[in-house]
């Protein structure tokens, strides 16, 4: 296993840190250090913990032209006993490699991924905020670095990890959100990259998200690219539909839906509770009809950033419908409280999801 060279940063003073941690927002404050590891002919090399700062890249860097780049997202939590907990980091390590494979990028050994994340978290542990709803958001990413404009997989890569103390994902707090059902734009198609965390997936979703915002909505819901009929996911969150007796429905991983770690955790938690979870195609017509008849009790979205958020309303060019009076329902609240409790070390963790430094 590679050893990390340590180049210590000038640490910002405690008062400056405290001021930034008071209201960090999401993804705009960064810790003192970052990790970089290079890949070339001889495999992974030059693992470093260095001061957070600009990268120097050739303007011909392949990633800038052809989007051969990927990312991950996970969180570190300040636990009540003073330790730091990561939530299922090995799931992110595995998914990073699934993405790398799809994008013709090299695999990163899972142990190296975990060591990189822990090395950064330990170095910057003073930046793990402990306030309600706060965590340290960790952003691993990999880019193709060949300075070459030919279209082919790069031969050199940079893997890096940065970390950002964060508060709640949506500025509005935990209140139910309104979503826009996108009928003009698709996010992903069969055979494409929707099932992996390719940076380019986000570029193609931004126009739809802008349209959602213009329509007064918080988030976008994407339909399948072929029939424009089946619900896939929100641009960065997976979706669940809750029926009577805690019966949950979620779209199946069909090759254009991102397999969220939170999605998987919700499914396991629900089954652990004795609830039913059906992974099956779910159409926008069924969603609307069941919301209007009242058969549908709740809808929620889930992802690392937001954890769980209720969806109160859905809007599209065809009009709007409301789900159960646009109030957060008990299943959504229960799953959120349990997941957050496990993540923050406040509840028993029968799944072994919250891990400490090895
Ligand atoms: C990351 C992501 C999610 C959520 O995945 P988590 O592992 O739960 O954070 C959902 N959809 C898309 C498109 C994503 O990129």
mmCIF file of C-alpha atoms and ligand atoms in Angstrom:
data_model
loop_
_atom_site.group_PDB
_atom_site.id
_atom_site.type_symbol
_atom_site.label_atom_id
_atom_site.label_comp_id
_atom_site.label_asym_id
_atom_site.label_seq_id
_atom_site.Cartn_x
_atom_site.Cartn_y
_atom_site.Cartn_z
ATOM 1 C CA UNK A 1 0.000 0.000 0.000
ATOM 2 C CA UNK A 2 1.226 3.496 -0.861
ATOM 3 C CA UNK A 3 2.442 5.674 1.971
ATOM 4 C CA UNK A 4 1.293 9.301 1.933
ATOM 5 C CA UNK A 5 3.828 12.136 1.897
ATOM 6 C CA UNK A 6 2.610 14.806 4.259
ATOM 7 C CA UNK A 7 3.061 18.488 3.374
ATOM 8 C CA UNK A 8 1.375 20.307 6.259
ATOM 9 C CA UNK A 9 -0.757 23.352 5.502
ATOM 10 C CA UNK A 10 -0.745 26.620 7.353
ATOM 11 C CA UNK A 11 -3.751 25.952 9.562
ATOM 12 C CA UNK A 12 -6.272 28.743 9.722
ATOM 13 C CA UNK A 13 -6.701 30.087 13.267
ATOM 14 C CA UNK A 14 -9.420 28.630 15.495
ATOM 15 C CA UNK A 15 -11.487 31.856 15.443
ATOM 16 C CA UNK A 16 -11.545 31.916 11.659
ATOM 17 C CA UNK A 17 -12.550 28.258 11.589
ATOM 18 C CA UNK A 18 -15.290 28.787 14.170
ATOM 19 C CA UNK A 19 -16.709 31.696 12.152
ATOM 20 C CA UNK A 20 -16.802 29.570 8.990
ATOM 21 C CA UNK A 21 -18.330 26.575 10.792
ATOM 22 C CA UNK A 22 -21.120 28.669 12.304
ATOM 23 C CA UNK A 23 -22.980 28.707 8.983
ATOM 24 C CA UNK A 24 -21.000 26.791 6.365
ATOM 25 C CA UNK A 25 -23.805 26.326 3.799
ATOM 26 C CA UNK A 26 -23.105 23.552 1.322
ATOM 27 C CA UNK A 27 -19.907 23.071 -0.687
ATOM 28 C CA UNK A 28 -18.379 26.526 -0.405
ATOM 29 C CA UNK A 29 -16.025 26.241 2.603
ATOM 30 C CA UNK A 30 -13.038 23.876 2.350
ATOM 31 C CA UNK A 31 -10.674 22.427 4.924
ATOM 32 C CA UNK A 32 -6.922 23.145 5.162
ATOM 33 C CA UNK A 33 -5.704 20.059 3.268
ATOM 34 C CA UNK A 34 -6.419 17.845 0.283
ATOM 35 C CA UNK A 35 -5.237 14.484 -1.003
ATOM 36 C CA UNK A 36 -3.731 13.890 -4.423
ATOM 37 C CA UNK A 37 -2.582 10.587 -5.945
ATOM 38 C CA UNK A 38 -1.302 10.198 -9.492
ATOM 39 C CA UNK A 39 -1.710 7.360 -11.946
ATOM 40 C CA UNK A 40 0.653 6.600 -14.819
ATOM 41 C CA UNK A 41 2.479 3.762 -16.515
ATOM 42 C CA UNK A 42 3.588 2.329 -13.186
ATOM 43 C CA UNK A 43 0.150 2.472 -11.609
ATOM 44 C CA UNK A 44 -0.778 4.672 -8.646
ATOM 45 C CA UNK A 45 2.057 6.752 -7.193
ATOM 46 C CA UNK A 46 2.886 9.998 -5.391
ATOM 47 C CA UNK A 47 0.179 9.831 -2.721
ATOM 48 C CA UNK A 48 0.193 13.144 -0.864
ATOM 49 C CA UNK A 49 -1.590 15.122 1.794
ATOM 50 C CA UNK A 50 -0.954 18.743 0.803
ATOM 51 C CA UNK A 51 -2.383 22.208 1.519
ATOM 52 C CA UNK A 52 -5.766 22.814 -0.158
ATOM 53 C CA UNK A 53 -5.097 24.931 -3.221
ATOM 54 C CA UNK A 54 -5.280 25.326 -6.996
ATOM 55 C CA UNK A 55 -4.272 22.528 -9.353
ATOM 56 C CA UNK A 56 -1.922 23.376 -12.184
ATOM 57 C CA UNK A 57 -3.101 21.772 -15.430
ATOM 58 C CA UNK A 58 -2.274 22.064 -19.110
ATOM 59 C CA UNK A 59 -5.095 23.723 -21.067
ATOM 60 C CA UNK A 60 -5.004 20.536 -23.170
ATOM 61 C CA UNK A 61 -5.865 18.344 -20.148
ATOM 62 C CA UNK A 62 -8.140 15.607 -21.480
ATOM 63 C CA UNK A 63 -10.762 15.908 -18.711
ATOM 64 C CA UNK A 64 -11.399 19.547 -19.652
ATOM 65 C CA UNK A 65 -12.312 18.582 -23.206
ATOM 66 C CA UNK A 66 -14.003 15.194 -23.094
ATOM 67 C CA UNK A 67 -15.266 14.887 -19.514
ATOM 68 C CA UNK A 68 -13.311 11.776 -18.661
ATOM 69 C CA UNK A 69 -13.861 12.503 -14.980
ATOM 70 C CA UNK A 70 -15.834 11.080 -12.098
ATOM 71 C CA UNK A 71 -16.653 11.895 -8.501
ATOM 72 C CA UNK A 72 -17.995 10.498 -5.258
ATOM 73 C CA UNK A 73 -19.659 12.048 -2.220
ATOM 74 C CA UNK A 74 -19.792 10.866 1.395
ATOM 75 C CA UNK A 75 -19.924 12.379 4.844
ATOM 76 C CA UNK A 76 -17.943 12.323 8.087
ATOM 77 C CA UNK A 77 -19.765 12.991 11.353
ATOM 78 C CA UNK A 78 -18.595 14.169 14.762
ATOM 79 C CA UNK A 79 -19.849 11.409 17.084
ATOM 80 C CA UNK A 80 -21.012 12.067 20.647
ATOM 81 C CA UNK A 81 -17.908 10.305 22.068
ATOM 82 C CA UNK A 82 -15.535 12.640 20.217
ATOM 83 C CA UNK A 83 -14.646 10.129 17.486
ATOM 84 C CA UNK A 84 -15.280 10.676 13.782
ATOM 85 C CA UNK A 85 -17.617 8.314 11.910
ATOM 86 C CA UNK A 86 -17.850 7.740 8.163
ATOM 87 C CA UNK A 87 -21.056 6.358 6.655
ATOM 88 C CA UNK A 88 -20.480 3.242 4.513
ATOM 89 C CA UNK A 89 -17.281 4.558 2.831
ATOM 90 C CA UNK A 90 -16.509 1.158 1.271
ATOM 91 C CA UNK A 91 -19.728 1.499 -0.765
ATOM 92 C CA UNK A 92 -18.343 4.706 -2.278
ATOM 93 C CA UNK A 93 -14.988 3.005 -2.957
ATOM 94 C CA UNK A 94 -16.803 0.249 -4.867
ATOM 95 C CA UNK A 95 -19.010 2.641 -6.800
ATOM 96 C CA UNK A 96 -16.000 4.775 -7.763
ATOM 97 C CA UNK A 97 -14.530 1.715 -9.419
ATOM 98 C CA UNK A 98 -17.774 0.906 -11.218
ATOM 99 C CA UNK A 99 -17.729 4.462 -12.585
ATOM 100 C CA UNK A 100 -14.043 4.235 -13.491
ATOM 101 C CA UNK A 101 -14.716 1.051 -15.440
ATOM 102 C CA UNK A 102 -17.531 2.650 -17.440
ATOM 103 C CA UNK A 103 -15.370 5.685 -18.262
ATOM 104 C CA UNK A 104 -12.291 3.626 -19.248
ATOM 105 C CA UNK A 105 -10.391 4.934 -16.206
ATOM 106 C CA UNK A 106 -8.122 2.887 -13.922
ATOM 107 C CA UNK A 107 -9.467 1.188 -10.810
ATOM 108 C CA UNK A 108 -8.337 2.608 -7.474
ATOM 109 C CA UNK A 109 -7.728 -0.071 -4.821
ATOM 110 C CA UNK A 110 -10.510 0.197 -2.232
ATOM 111 C CA UNK A 111 -8.007 0.271 0.656
ATOM 112 C CA UNK A 112 -6.219 3.201 -0.990
ATOM 113 C CA UNK A 113 -9.509 5.078 -1.340
ATOM 114 C CA UNK A 114 -10.289 4.470 2.343
ATOM 115 C CA UNK A 115 -6.784 5.433 3.456
ATOM 116 C CA UNK A 116 -6.960 8.642 1.404
ATOM 117 C CA UNK A 117 -10.293 9.635 2.948
ATOM 118 C CA UNK A 118 -9.203 8.825 6.501
ATOM 119 C CA UNK A 119 -5.852 10.606 6.082
ATOM 120 C CA UNK A 120 -7.666 13.794 5.079
ATOM 121 C CA UNK A 121 -10.334 13.495 7.782
ATOM 122 C CA UNK A 122 -7.712 12.934 10.488
ATOM 123 C CA UNK A 123 -5.564 15.858 9.316
ATOM 124 C CA UNK A 124 -8.588 18.185 9.253
ATOM 125 C CA UNK A 125 -10.653 16.701 12.069
ATOM 126 C CA UNK A 126 -11.084 20.165 13.627
ATOM 127 C CA UNK A 127 -13.149 20.981 10.544
ATOM 128 C CA UNK A 128 -15.755 18.276 11.191
ATOM 129 C CA UNK A 129 -18.626 20.411 12.466
ATOM 130 C CA UNK A 130 -20.779 19.135 15.313
ATOM 131 C CA UNK A 131 -23.844 21.376 15.033
ATOM 132 C CA UNK A 132 -27.322 20.020 14.304
ATOM 133 C CA UNK A 133 -27.541 18.849 10.693
ATOM 134 C CA UNK A 134 -23.857 19.574 10.106
ATOM 135 C CA UNK A 135 -21.222 17.198 8.760
ATOM 136 C CA UNK A 136 -18.000 17.156 6.772
ATOM 137 C CA UNK A 137 -18.888 16.491 3.138
ATOM 138 C CA UNK A 138 -16.061 14.566 1.447
ATOM 139 C CA UNK A 139 -15.589 14.847 -2.290
ATOM 140 C CA UNK A 140 -13.242 12.309 -3.932
ATOM 141 C CA UNK A 141 -12.796 12.765 -7.684
ATOM 142 C CA UNK A 142 -10.646 11.535 -10.558
ATOM 143 C CA UNK A 143 -9.714 13.321 -13.783
ATOM 144 C CA UNK A 144 -7.909 12.312 -16.983
ATOM 145 C CA UNK A 145 -4.716 14.393 -17.151
ATOM 146 C CA UNK A 146 -3.049 13.581 -20.468
ATOM 147 C CA UNK A 147 -2.310 16.902 -22.226
ATOM 148 C CA UNK A 148 -3.668 15.503 -25.489
ATOM 149 C CA UNK A 149 -6.633 16.365 -27.695
ATOM 150 C CA UNK A 150 -6.998 12.995 -29.361
ATOM 151 C CA UNK A 151 -10.138 11.135 -28.362
ATOM 152 C CA UNK A 152 -8.983 8.067 -26.445
ATOM 153 C CA UNK A 153 -8.695 7.043 -22.809
ATOM 154 C CA UNK A 154 -5.993 9.042 -21.056
ATOM 155 C CA UNK A 155 -2.858 7.260 -19.871
ATOM 156 C CA UNK A 156 -2.429 9.515 -16.818
ATOM 157 C CA UNK A 157 -4.916 10.420 -14.104
ATOM 158 C CA UNK A 158 -5.198 12.439 -10.945
ATOM 159 C CA UNK A 159 -7.277 11.215 -8.003
ATOM 160 C CA UNK A 160 -7.958 13.832 -5.351
ATOM 161 C CA UNK A 161 -10.046 14.241 -2.201
ATOM 162 C CA UNK A 162 -11.266 17.543 -0.830
ATOM 163 C CA UNK A 163 -13.580 18.137 2.130
ATOM 164 C CA UNK A 164 -16.192 20.756 2.857
ATOM 165 C CA UNK A 165 -17.881 21.398 6.203
ATOM 166 C CA UNK A 166 -21.564 21.633 5.447
ATOM 167 C CA UNK A 167 -24.901 22.458 6.976
ATOM 168 C CA UNK A 168 -28.285 21.353 5.716
ATOM 169 C CA UNK A 169 -28.407 20.749 1.935
ATOM 170 C CA UNK A 170 -31.555 22.735 1.217
ATOM 171 C CA UNK A 171 -31.563 26.226 2.614
ATOM 172 C CA UNK A 172 -35.253 25.851 3.453
ATOM 173 C CA UNK A 173 -34.542 23.242 6.149
ATOM 174 C CA UNK A 174 -36.559 20.021 6.382
ATOM 175 C CA UNK A 175 -39.790 21.251 4.831
ATOM 176 C CA UNK A 176 -41.218 19.271 1.897
ATOM 177 C CA UNK A 177 -39.919 20.324 -1.510
ATOM 178 C CA UNK A 178 -41.684 20.885 -4.825
ATOM 179 C CA UNK A 179 -40.349 19.034 -7.845
ATOM 180 C CA UNK A 180 -40.518 19.716 -11.559
ATOM 181 C CA UNK A 181 -41.190 16.717 -13.817
ATOM 182 C CA UNK A 182 -38.922 17.251 -16.796
ATOM 183 C CA UNK A 183 -40.604 16.442 -20.117
ATOM 184 C CA UNK A 184 -38.135 18.365 -22.263
ATOM 185 C CA UNK A 185 -34.821 16.918 -21.111
ATOM 186 C CA UNK A 186 -33.497 13.466 -20.276
ATOM 187 C CA UNK A 187 -30.719 12.853 -17.779
ATOM 188 C CA UNK A 188 -29.625 9.402 -18.878
ATOM 189 C CA UNK A 189 -30.429 6.717 -21.411
ATOM 190 C CA UNK A 190 -29.998 2.946 -21.609
ATOM 191 C CA UNK A 191 -26.387 2.115 -22.415
ATOM 192 C CA UNK A 192 -25.240 5.546 -21.242
ATOM 193 C CA UNK A 193 -23.707 6.665 -17.957
ATOM 194 C CA UNK A 194 -26.726 7.324 -15.727
ATOM 195 C CA UNK A 195 -25.888 4.376 -13.467
ATOM 196 C CA UNK A 196 -22.424 5.714 -12.582
ATOM 197 C CA UNK A 197 -21.161 8.937 -11.023
ATOM 198 C CA UNK A 198 -19.801 10.557 -14.175
ATOM 199 C CA UNK A 199 -19.357 14.316 -13.857
ATOM 200 C CA UNK A 200 -20.916 14.740 -17.309
ATOM 201 C CA UNK A 201 -24.283 13.478 -15.969
ATOM 202 C CA UNK A 202 -24.548 16.698 -14.023
ATOM 203 C CA UNK A 203 -23.681 18.938 -16.967
ATOM 204 C CA UNK A 204 -26.607 17.514 -18.933
ATOM 205 C CA UNK A 205 -29.020 17.932 -16.011
ATOM 206 C CA UNK A 206 -28.350 21.633 -15.374
ATOM 207 C CA UNK A 207 -30.648 23.001 -18.070
ATOM 208 C CA UNK A 208 -33.541 20.952 -16.696
ATOM 209 C CA UNK A 209 -32.716 22.148 -13.186
ATOM 210 C CA UNK A 210 -32.765 25.768 -14.406
ATOM 211 C CA UNK A 211 -36.185 25.129 -15.946
ATOM 212 C CA UNK A 212 -37.360 23.645 -12.639
ATOM 213 C CA UNK A 213 -36.204 26.736 -10.800
ATOM 214 C CA UNK A 214 -37.925 29.010 -13.321
ATOM 215 C CA UNK A 215 -41.118 27.085 -12.574
ATOM 216 C CA UNK A 216 -40.674 27.758 -8.853
ATOM 217 C CA UNK A 217 -39.522 24.208 -8.048
ATOM 218 C CA UNK A 218 -36.646 23.016 -5.885
ATOM 219 C CA UNK A 219 -35.611 19.903 -7.795
ATOM 220 C CA UNK A 220 -36.131 18.053 -11.058
ATOM 221 C CA UNK A 221 -37.613 14.587 -11.528
ATOM 222 C CA UNK A 222 -36.376 12.833 -14.643
ATOM 223 C CA UNK A 223 -38.370 10.311 -16.668
ATOM 224 C CA UNK A 224 -36.982 7.454 -18.719
ATOM 225 C CA UNK A 225 -35.480 8.613 -22.008
ATOM 226 C CA UNK A 226 -37.288 6.063 -24.183
ATOM 227 C CA UNK A 227 -40.976 6.399 -23.277
ATOM 228 C CA UNK A 228 -40.918 9.568 -21.137
ATOM 229 C CA UNK A 229 -43.244 7.685 -18.863
ATOM 230 C CA UNK A 230 -41.356 5.944 -16.064
ATOM 231 C CA UNK A 231 -40.001 7.824 -13.076
ATOM 232 C CA UNK A 232 -36.243 7.500 -12.813
ATOM 233 C CA UNK A 233 -34.785 9.791 -10.179
ATOM 234 C CA UNK A 234 -34.192 13.351 -9.173
ATOM 235 C CA UNK A 235 -30.921 14.791 -10.541
ATOM 236 C CA UNK A 236 -28.953 13.888 -7.419
ATOM 237 C CA UNK A 237 -31.418 11.851 -5.369
ATOM 238 C CA UNK A 238 -33.308 8.576 -5.632
ATOM 239 C CA UNK A 239 -37.068 8.464 -5.109
ATOM 240 C CA UNK A 240 -39.449 6.438 -2.928
ATOM 241 C CA UNK A 241 -43.249 6.272 -2.978
ATOM 242 C CA UNK A 242 -45.012 5.205 0.213
ATOM 243 C CA UNK A 243 -48.388 3.412 0.313
ATOM 244 C CA UNK A 244 -50.606 2.160 3.110
ATOM 245 C CA UNK A 245 -48.997 -0.112 5.733
ATOM 246 C CA UNK A 246 -45.500 1.271 5.062
ATOM 247 C CA UNK A 247 -45.374 -0.295 1.619
ATOM 248 C CA UNK A 248 -42.564 1.356 -0.332
ATOM 249 C CA UNK A 249 -42.070 1.466 -4.085
ATOM 250 C CA UNK A 250 -38.872 2.617 -5.786
ATOM 251 C CA UNK A 251 -37.801 2.391 -9.433
ATOM 252 C CA UNK A 252 -35.448 -0.541 -10.130
ATOM 253 C CA UNK A 253 -31.776 -0.043 -11.025
ATOM 254 C CA UNK A 254 -32.378 -0.272 -14.755
ATOM 255 C CA UNK A 255 -29.032 0.963 -16.029
ATOM 256 C CA UNK A 256 -29.910 4.650 -16.131
ATOM 257 C CA UNK A 257 -30.570 5.204 -12.415
ATOM 258 C CA UNK A 258 -27.712 5.922 -10.032
ATOM 259 C CA UNK A 259 -27.438 3.259 -7.298
ATOM 260 C CA UNK A 260 -27.434 5.575 -4.292
ATOM 261 C CA UNK A 261 -25.835 4.434 -1.054
ATOM 262 C CA UNK A 262 -28.724 6.169 0.697
ATOM 263 C CA UNK A 263 -31.237 4.347 -1.543
ATOM 264 C CA UNK A 264 -29.678 1.023 -0.589
ATOM 265 C CA UNK A 265 -29.674 2.007 3.097
ATOM 266 C CA UNK A 266 -33.358 2.996 2.962
ATOM 267 C CA UNK A 267 -34.292 -0.338 1.380
ATOM 268 C CA UNK A 268 -32.381 -2.321 4.008
ATOM 269 C CA UNK A 269 -33.694 -0.249 6.865
ATOM 270 C CA UNK A 270 -37.291 -0.573 5.663
ATOM 271 C CA UNK A 271 -36.969 -4.344 5.281
ATOM 272 C CA UNK A 272 -35.304 -4.552 8.695
ATOM 273 C CA UNK A 273 -38.412 -2.795 10.060
ATOM 274 C CA UNK A 274 -40.573 -5.491 8.461
ATOM 275 C CA UNK A 275 -41.851 -3.126 5.782
ATOM 276 C CA UNK A 276 -42.271 -4.125 2.137
ATOM 277 C CA UNK A 277 -40.083 -2.556 -0.536
ATOM 278 C CA UNK A 278 -40.966 -3.146 -4.151
ATOM 279 C CA UNK A 279 -38.389 -2.273 -6.802
ATOM 280 C CA UNK A 280 -40.506 -1.919 -9.904
ATOM 281 C CA UNK A 281 -41.161 0.499 -12.748
ATOM 282 C CA UNK A 282 -43.368 3.338 -11.517
ATOM 283 C CA UNK A 283 -45.037 5.647 -14.023
ATOM 284 C CA UNK A 284 -45.718 9.328 -13.760
ATOM 285 C CA UNK A 285 -49.433 8.570 -14.412
ATOM 286 C CA UNK A 286 -49.550 6.196 -11.451
ATOM 287 C CA UNK A 287 -47.866 8.796 -9.270
ATOM 288 C CA UNK A 288 -50.365 11.488 -10.190
ATOM 289 C CA UNK A 289 -53.443 9.220 -10.016
ATOM 290 C CA UNK A 290 -52.494 7.790 -6.616
ATOM 291 C CA UNK A 291 -51.609 11.201 -5.229
ATOM 292 C CA UNK A 292 -54.983 12.527 -6.367
ATOM 293 C CA UNK A 293 -56.960 9.531 -5.034
ATOM 294 C CA UNK A 294 -55.091 9.606 -1.727
ATOM 295 C CA UNK A 295 -53.797 6.025 -2.126
ATOM 296 C CA UNK A 296 -50.280 7.433 -2.131
ATOM 297 C CA UNK A 297 -49.336 8.467 1.389
ATOM 298 C CA UNK A 298 -45.855 9.927 0.957
ATOM 299 C CA UNK A 299 -43.078 10.572 -1.520
ATOM 300 C CA UNK A 300 -39.490 11.230 -0.541
ATOM 301 C CA UNK A 301 -36.094 11.707 -2.155
ATOM 302 C CA UNK A 302 -32.811 10.503 -0.685
ATOM 303 C CA UNK A 303 -29.105 11.073 -1.196
ATOM 304 C CA UNK A 304 -25.957 11.734 0.812
ATOM 305 C CA UNK A 305 -26.275 15.510 0.625
ATOM 306 C CA UNK A 306 -29.864 15.885 1.720
ATOM 307 C CA UNK A 307 -30.221 12.462 3.481
ATOM 308 C CA UNK A 308 -34.049 12.309 3.190
ATOM 309 C CA UNK A 309 -36.437 15.009 2.070
ATOM 310 C CA UNK A 310 -40.196 14.821 1.655
ATOM 311 C CA UNK A 311 -41.685 15.793 -1.697
ATOM 312 C CA UNK A 312 -44.893 17.711 -1.168
ATOM 313 C CA UNK A 313 -45.783 18.776 -4.686
ATOM 314 C CA UNK A 314 -45.013 17.813 -8.253
ATOM 315 C CA UNK A 315 -45.425 20.216 -11.148
ATOM 316 C CA UNK A 316 -45.080 19.848 -14.913
ATOM 317 C CA UNK A 317 -46.332 21.457 -18.114
ATOM 318 C CA UNK A 318 -49.567 19.483 -17.485
ATOM 319 C CA UNK A 319 -50.231 21.066 -14.093
ATOM 320 C CA UNK A 320 -49.565 20.317 -10.466
ATOM 321 C CA UNK A 321 -50.524 17.708 -7.889
ATOM 322 C CA UNK A 322 -50.065 17.565 -4.149
ATOM 323 C CA UNK A 323 -49.030 14.530 -2.126
ATOM 324 C CA UNK A 324 -50.930 14.050 1.134
ATOM 325 C CA UNK A 325 -51.436 17.749 1.798
ATOM 326 C CA UNK A 326 -47.727 18.494 1.142
ATOM 327 C CA UNK A 327 -46.825 17.614 4.729
ATOM 328 C CA UNK A 328 -43.979 15.304 5.725
ATOM 329 C CA UNK A 329 -45.365 11.846 6.469
ATOM 330 C CA UNK A 330 -44.489 9.450 9.307
ATOM 331 C CA UNK A 331 -42.563 6.902 7.190
ATOM 332 C CA UNK A 332 -40.340 9.622 5.718
ATOM 333 C CA UNK A 333 -39.733 11.066 9.190
ATOM 334 C CA UNK A 334 -39.021 7.675 10.735
ATOM 335 C CA UNK A 335 -36.515 6.654 8.061
ATOM 336 C CA UNK A 336 -34.791 10.018 8.225
ATOM 337 C CA UNK A 337 -34.534 9.996 11.996
ATOM 338 C CA UNK A 338 -33.171 6.444 12.052
ATOM 339 C CA UNK A 339 -30.616 7.047 9.305
ATOM 340 C CA UNK A 340 -29.468 10.324 10.799
ATOM 341 C CA UNK A 341 -29.341 8.692 14.252
ATOM 342 C CA UNK A 342 -27.077 5.925 12.940
ATOM 343 C CA UNK A 343 -24.904 8.352 10.976
ATOM 344 C CA UNK A 344 -24.406 10.618 13.986
ATOM 345 C CA UNK A 345 -23.786 7.751 16.416
ATOM 346 C CA UNK A 346 -26.928 8.442 18.455
ATOM 347 C CA UNK A 347 -28.755 5.213 17.632
ATOM 348 C CA UNK A 348 -27.767 1.586 17.659
ATOM 349 C CA UNK A 349 -26.302 0.547 14.286
ATOM 350 C CA UNK A 350 -27.327 -3.061 13.599
ATOM 351 C CA UNK A 351 -25.902 -2.816 10.067
ATOM 352 C CA UNK A 352 -22.332 -1.735 10.894
ATOM 353 C CA UNK A 353 -22.733 1.297 8.623
ATOM 354 C CA UNK A 354 -20.994 3.904 10.776
ATOM 355 C CA UNK A 355 -17.283 3.128 10.677
ATOM 356 C CA UNK A 356 -14.353 4.445 12.726
ATOM 357 C CA UNK A 357 -10.791 4.829 11.607
ATOM 358 C CA UNK A 358 -9.323 1.308 11.137
HETATM 359 C C1 LIG B 1 -24.879 10.610 -6.001
HETATM 360 C C2 LIG B 1 -26.188 10.525 -6.678
HETATM 361 C C3 LIG B 1 -27.340 10.055 -6.022
HETATM 362 C C4 LIG B 1 -27.390 9.708 -4.560
HETATM 363 O O1 LIG B 1 -26.440 8.728 -4.189
HETATM 364 P P1 LIG B 1 -25.985 8.603 -2.676
HETATM 365 O O2 LIG B 1 -24.921 7.557 -2.718
HETATM 366 O O3 LIG B 1 -27.158 8.196 -1.889
HETATM 367 O O4 LIG B 1 -25.461 9.937 -2.280
HETATM 368 C C5 LIG B 1 -28.511 9.954 -6.761
HETATM 369 N N1 LIG B 1 -28.562 10.303 -8.066
HETATM 370 C C6 LIG B 1 -27.475 10.765 -8.720
HETATM 371 C C7 LIG B 1 -27.582 11.117 -10.154
HETATM 372 C C8 LIG B 1 -26.252 10.877 -8.054
HETATM 373 O O5 LIG B 1 -25.194 11.342 -8.712
#
